[in-house]
Amino acid sequence: MILNLNYTRRDSAASTSSEVVSTFLSLLEEKQITPSQFAHLHIYLDWLQYKENFREPVSVVESEEGEESQESASPRMDVRIDTRQIAPGTLRGTVEQAIYPEKREQCKRGDRVYLEEFGSFRASIAWDFNRLYWQRLKDWESVTGRSYEKELPGGSSDGHQPQAIADSVERFWKLLNELDKQGRLPQEAFILEIGVGLATRAALWLDQFCALDQQHGTNYYPRIRFLLADYSLASLERSRPAVQKHLELCSFIALDALDPTRTLSFLRHKILYVHSSNMYDNLSDEEVVWRDNRIYWVEARAYLSAHNTERIAHECDISAADVPRMIHRLLEVGAEALPDRRKGMAFWMQIWKAMRLEEKLVDAIDLPEATFPAGLSSAQMEDILKDAPSDLRFHLSSGALESFRNTLPLLHPRGYLQVQDIFVTNLHEYSMGFYGPGKLGGSIVNWVNGALVREVAERGGYDVHFVPFPYRAGSKTSTLYTTRRE
Ligand SMILES: C[S@@+](CC[C@H](N)C(=O)[O-])C[C@H]1O[C@@H](n2cnc3c(N)ncnc32)[C@H](O)[C@@H]1O
């Protein structure tokens, strides 16, 4: 049996790992598992830092082909244990429930209500819930009584940190000043913020830029054209009052961050500064496993336990059989899906909380139609992975990569892209921590695979570097800067 410890928290490592080992040894001793099964067990101990997530405390990740060993018929079995969710004294029962095929079959037949077929997580219904949350954020906030910022670790957005904004303003002013001295300052200085939310940062940024400009007497402020972009029309509408003082410089643009150039093609090579904060970690994502020099796709399907389905149906006055249909209605029209709006909100929030993902690994060879994000071929991926540890599960950050690639064409030759977010900048980190998906409020969070972003950028002629966020102690944020290579 191989035990992989995927976290570095000393406090919980010793107690859970010894309990896990003794649980499997007792199962062997009691002949509940055969020596051959024992020999092919791979246990992964995780510690999920997101309290709300898509994982059962113990889950088995199926391999489509079941990697058979030469000398025995026992296939490899991957068992993932979230040590944070294991309550004292419950490990054995939870493990038995998860690993015995007959129990799992029972689950598949009647114990789980599946909301979709297996596929890459990127296409999961979970992302429709994520979108619903941003489109109808006010509804959610009015039930919880908390703004979305309060859901973030630390209770506020690093995107709104005043000193970080002051430094960003100064950097931009310096760029304009340099262009001015060279006689190359454009008449209109375009700035684009994507995933602008309620425009708290945009407002602070414009206030500070206006003040700095006045202080220097440079009169750049009237040239600013600030584009506030988001795919949530409701948020764009709510963001207007925040920038009231600067309205004549602002445009509110509904666009999908996955392809900003599509909407803004008329600004190709014109934007001097593109910014986003806490948005890349919210774009659709998927995972792969690098094992024995091969790539496996992690396929997922969302489900609810039958128990939760019945409970939620009962609380919301609908039949359990009607839950899947009602979910689709919810995704179309929001809480009005149910005649009683209050129950509609409860339905949404409870379904989201209860949603879990079942996973299986599929060899990339069996999925010829599955493609890596644009900008990365399989040969490039293998090159990137040549020094990576074997049996590494990592994020492709497909949405973030797509957004990144489709934003670069907008940049002015002297322009830059700044992304403030949570990044994994070295692939090795994936074997030492959990990087999503987690649930924050009604949204999804995945750390961004910065190592892949850097590869894509460098191969496309751009320089990328990451700078830790020095403005808040303990912050996990870093800032990615991209400029065109000289
Ligand atoms: C976590 S909030 C961040 C808001 C703000 N930037 C901050 O730092 O507080 C994510 C924002 O990204 C927007 N967003 C998510 N996916 C998007 C997409 N595909 N296209 C455009 N905006 C998106 C959401 O509507 C939301 O306003």
PDB file of C-alpha atoms and ligand atoms in Angstrom, residues 127 130-131 133-135 137 148-149 152 156-160 193-202 229-233 235-236 253-260 275-284 399 403 420-421 440 443-445, ligand 1:
ATOM      1  CA  TRP A 127     -20.049  26.164 -13.541  1.00  0.00           C
ATOM      2  CA  ASN A 130     -21.137  29.642 -10.477  1.00  0.00           C
ATOM      3  CA  ARG A 131     -22.542  31.861 -13.221  1.00  0.00           C
ATOM      4  CA  TYR A 133     -24.322  33.202  -8.415  1.00  0.00           C
ATOM      5  CA  TRP A 134     -22.689  36.177 -10.150  1.00  0.00           C
ATOM      6  CA  GLN A 135     -25.785  36.939 -12.203  1.00  0.00           C
ATOM      7  CA  LEU A 137     -25.486  37.898  -6.454  1.00  0.00           C
ATOM      8  CA  TYR A 148     -19.456  38.268  -1.385  1.00  0.00           C
ATOM      9  CA  GLU A 149     -16.224  39.800  -0.101  1.00  0.00           C
ATOM     10  CA  LEU A 152     -13.139  35.480   0.796  1.00  0.00           C
ATOM     11  CA  SER A 156     -12.024  41.315   2.133  1.00  0.00           C
ATOM     12  CA  SER A 157     -10.632  41.404  -1.385  1.00  0.00           C
ATOM     13  CA  ASP A 158      -6.908  42.000  -1.813  1.00  0.00           C
ATOM     14  CA  GLY A 159      -8.018  43.721  -4.989  1.00  0.00           C
ATOM     15  CA  HIS A 160      -9.244  46.617  -2.852  1.00  0.00           C
ATOM     16  CA  GLU A 193     -10.578  45.853 -15.715  1.00  0.00           C
ATOM     17  CA  ILE A 194     -12.124  42.412 -16.240  1.00  0.00           C
ATOM     18  CA  GLY A 195     -14.295  40.817 -13.544  1.00  0.00           C
ATOM     19  CA  VAL A 196     -14.804  44.256 -12.070  1.00  0.00           C
ATOM     20  CA  GLY A 197     -17.523  43.102  -9.655  1.00  0.00           C
ATOM     21  CA  LEU A 198     -19.041  46.118  -7.905  1.00  0.00           C
ATOM     22  CA  ALA A 199     -16.194  48.412  -9.085  1.00  0.00           C
ATOM     23  CA  THR A 200     -14.786  49.080  -5.618  1.00  0.00           C
ATOM     24  CA  ARG A 201     -11.268  48.894  -6.968  1.00  0.00           C
ATOM     25  CA  ALA A 202     -12.008  50.847 -10.136  1.00  0.00           C
ATOM     26  CA  ALA A 229     -16.035  44.605 -17.802  1.00  0.00           C
ATOM     27  CA  ASP A 230     -17.866  41.670 -16.297  1.00  0.00           C
ATOM     28  CA  TYR A 231     -20.173  38.921 -17.522  1.00  0.00           C
ATOM     29  CA  SER A 232     -22.687  39.742 -14.822  1.00  0.00           C
ATOM     30  CA  LEU A 233     -25.030  42.427 -16.101  1.00  0.00           C
ATOM     31  CA  SER A 235     -23.028  43.536 -11.147  1.00  0.00           C
ATOM     32  CA  LEU A 236     -22.230  46.027 -13.896  1.00  0.00           C
ATOM     33  CA  ILE A 253     -19.027  46.360 -20.912  1.00  0.00           C
ATOM     34  CA  ALA A 254     -20.670  42.956 -20.704  1.00  0.00           C
ATOM     35  CA  LEU A 255     -18.102  40.463 -21.875  1.00  0.00           C
ATOM     36  CA  ASP A 256     -16.921  36.953 -21.257  1.00  0.00           C
ATOM     37  CA  ALA A 257     -13.418  36.974 -19.814  1.00  0.00           C
ATOM     38  CA  LEU A 258     -12.665  33.862 -21.858  1.00  0.00           C
ATOM     39  CA  ASP A 259     -12.474  35.999 -24.984  1.00  0.00           C
ATOM     40  CA  PRO A 260     -12.256  39.755 -24.381  1.00  0.00           C
ATOM     41  CA  HIS A 275      -6.217  44.386 -14.727  1.00  0.00           C
ATOM     42  CA  SER A 276      -8.158  41.657 -12.978  1.00  0.00           C
ATOM     43  CA  SER A 277      -8.313  40.525  -9.381  1.00  0.00           C
ATOM     44  CA  ASN A 278      -9.842  37.347  -8.001  1.00  0.00           C
ATOM     45  CA  MET A 279     -11.283  36.479 -11.373  1.00  0.00           C
ATOM     46  CA  TYR A 280      -8.900  33.938 -12.937  1.00  0.00           C
ATOM     47  CA  ASP A 281      -9.501  31.644  -9.948  1.00  0.00           C
ATOM     48  CA  ASN A 282     -13.184  31.742 -10.831  1.00  0.00           C
ATOM     49  CA  LEU A 283     -12.857  30.669 -14.497  1.00  0.00           C
ATOM     50  CA  SER A 284     -13.728  27.156 -15.602  1.00  0.00           C
ATOM     51  CA  GLY A 399     -10.353  29.118 -18.496  1.00  0.00           C
ATOM     52  CA  SER A 403      -8.642  34.334 -21.044  1.00  0.00           C
ATOM     53  CA  GLN A 420      -3.904  39.654  -8.853  1.00  0.00           C
ATOM     54  CA  ASP A 421      -4.881  36.158  -7.824  1.00  0.00           C
ATOM     55  CA  LEU A 440     -16.890  30.301  -1.743  1.00  0.00           C
ATOM     56  CA  SER A 443     -19.028  30.461  -6.490  1.00  0.00           C
ATOM     57  CA  ILE A 444     -16.154  28.107  -7.321  1.00  0.00           C
ATOM     58  CA  VAL A 445     -12.522  28.784  -6.550  1.00  0.00           C
TER      59      VAL A 445
HETATM   60  C1  LIG B   1     -14.552  36.998  -7.007  1.00  0.00           C
HETATM   61  S1  LIG B   1     -15.303  38.244  -7.951  1.00  0.00           S
HETATM   62  C2  LIG B   1     -14.011  39.462  -7.960  1.00  0.00           C
HETATM   63  C3  LIG B   1     -14.514  40.856  -8.025  1.00  0.00           C
HETATM   64  C4  LIG B   1     -13.436  41.912  -7.823  1.00  0.00           C
HETATM   65  N1  LIG B   1     -12.505  41.931  -8.922  1.00  0.00           N
HETATM   66  C5  LIG B   1     -12.711  41.699  -6.508  1.00  0.00           C
HETATM   67  O1  LIG B   1     -11.498  41.484  -6.496  1.00  0.00           O
HETATM   68  O2  LIG B   1     -13.360  41.763  -5.468  1.00  0.00           O
HETATM   69  C6  LIG B   1     -15.223  37.576  -9.599  1.00  0.00           C
HETATM   70  C7  LIG B   1     -15.832  38.489 -10.636  1.00  0.00           C
HETATM   71  O3  LIG B   1     -15.533  37.937 -11.906  1.00  0.00           O
HETATM   72  C8  LIG B   1     -16.703  37.912 -12.700  1.00  0.00           C
HETATM   73  N2  LIG B   1     -16.571  36.791 -13.641  1.00  0.00           N
HETATM   74  C9  LIG B   1     -16.498  35.468 -13.368  1.00  0.00           C
HETATM   75  N3  LIG B   1     -16.396  34.766 -14.501  1.00  0.00           N
HETATM   76  C10 LIG B   1     -16.394  35.662 -15.515  1.00  0.00           C
HETATM   77  C11 LIG B   1     -16.313  35.551 -16.933  1.00  0.00           C
HETATM   78  N4  LIG B   1     -16.216  34.360 -17.538  1.00  0.00           N
HETATM   79  N5  LIG B   1     -16.343  36.685 -17.663  1.00  0.00           N
HETATM   80  C12 LIG B   1     -16.446  37.895 -17.069  1.00  0.00           C
HETATM   81  N6  LIG B   1     -16.538  38.062 -15.742  1.00  0.00           N
HETATM   82  C13 LIG B   1     -16.501  36.962 -14.969  1.00  0.00           C
HETATM   83  C14 LIG B   1     -17.844  37.726 -11.701  1.00  0.00           C
HETATM   84  O4  LIG B   1     -19.082  38.159 -12.225  1.00  0.00           O
HETATM   85  C15 LIG B   1     -17.349  38.575 -10.537  1.00  0.00           C
HETATM   86  O5  LIG B   1     -17.753  39.908 -10.680  1.00  0.00           O
END
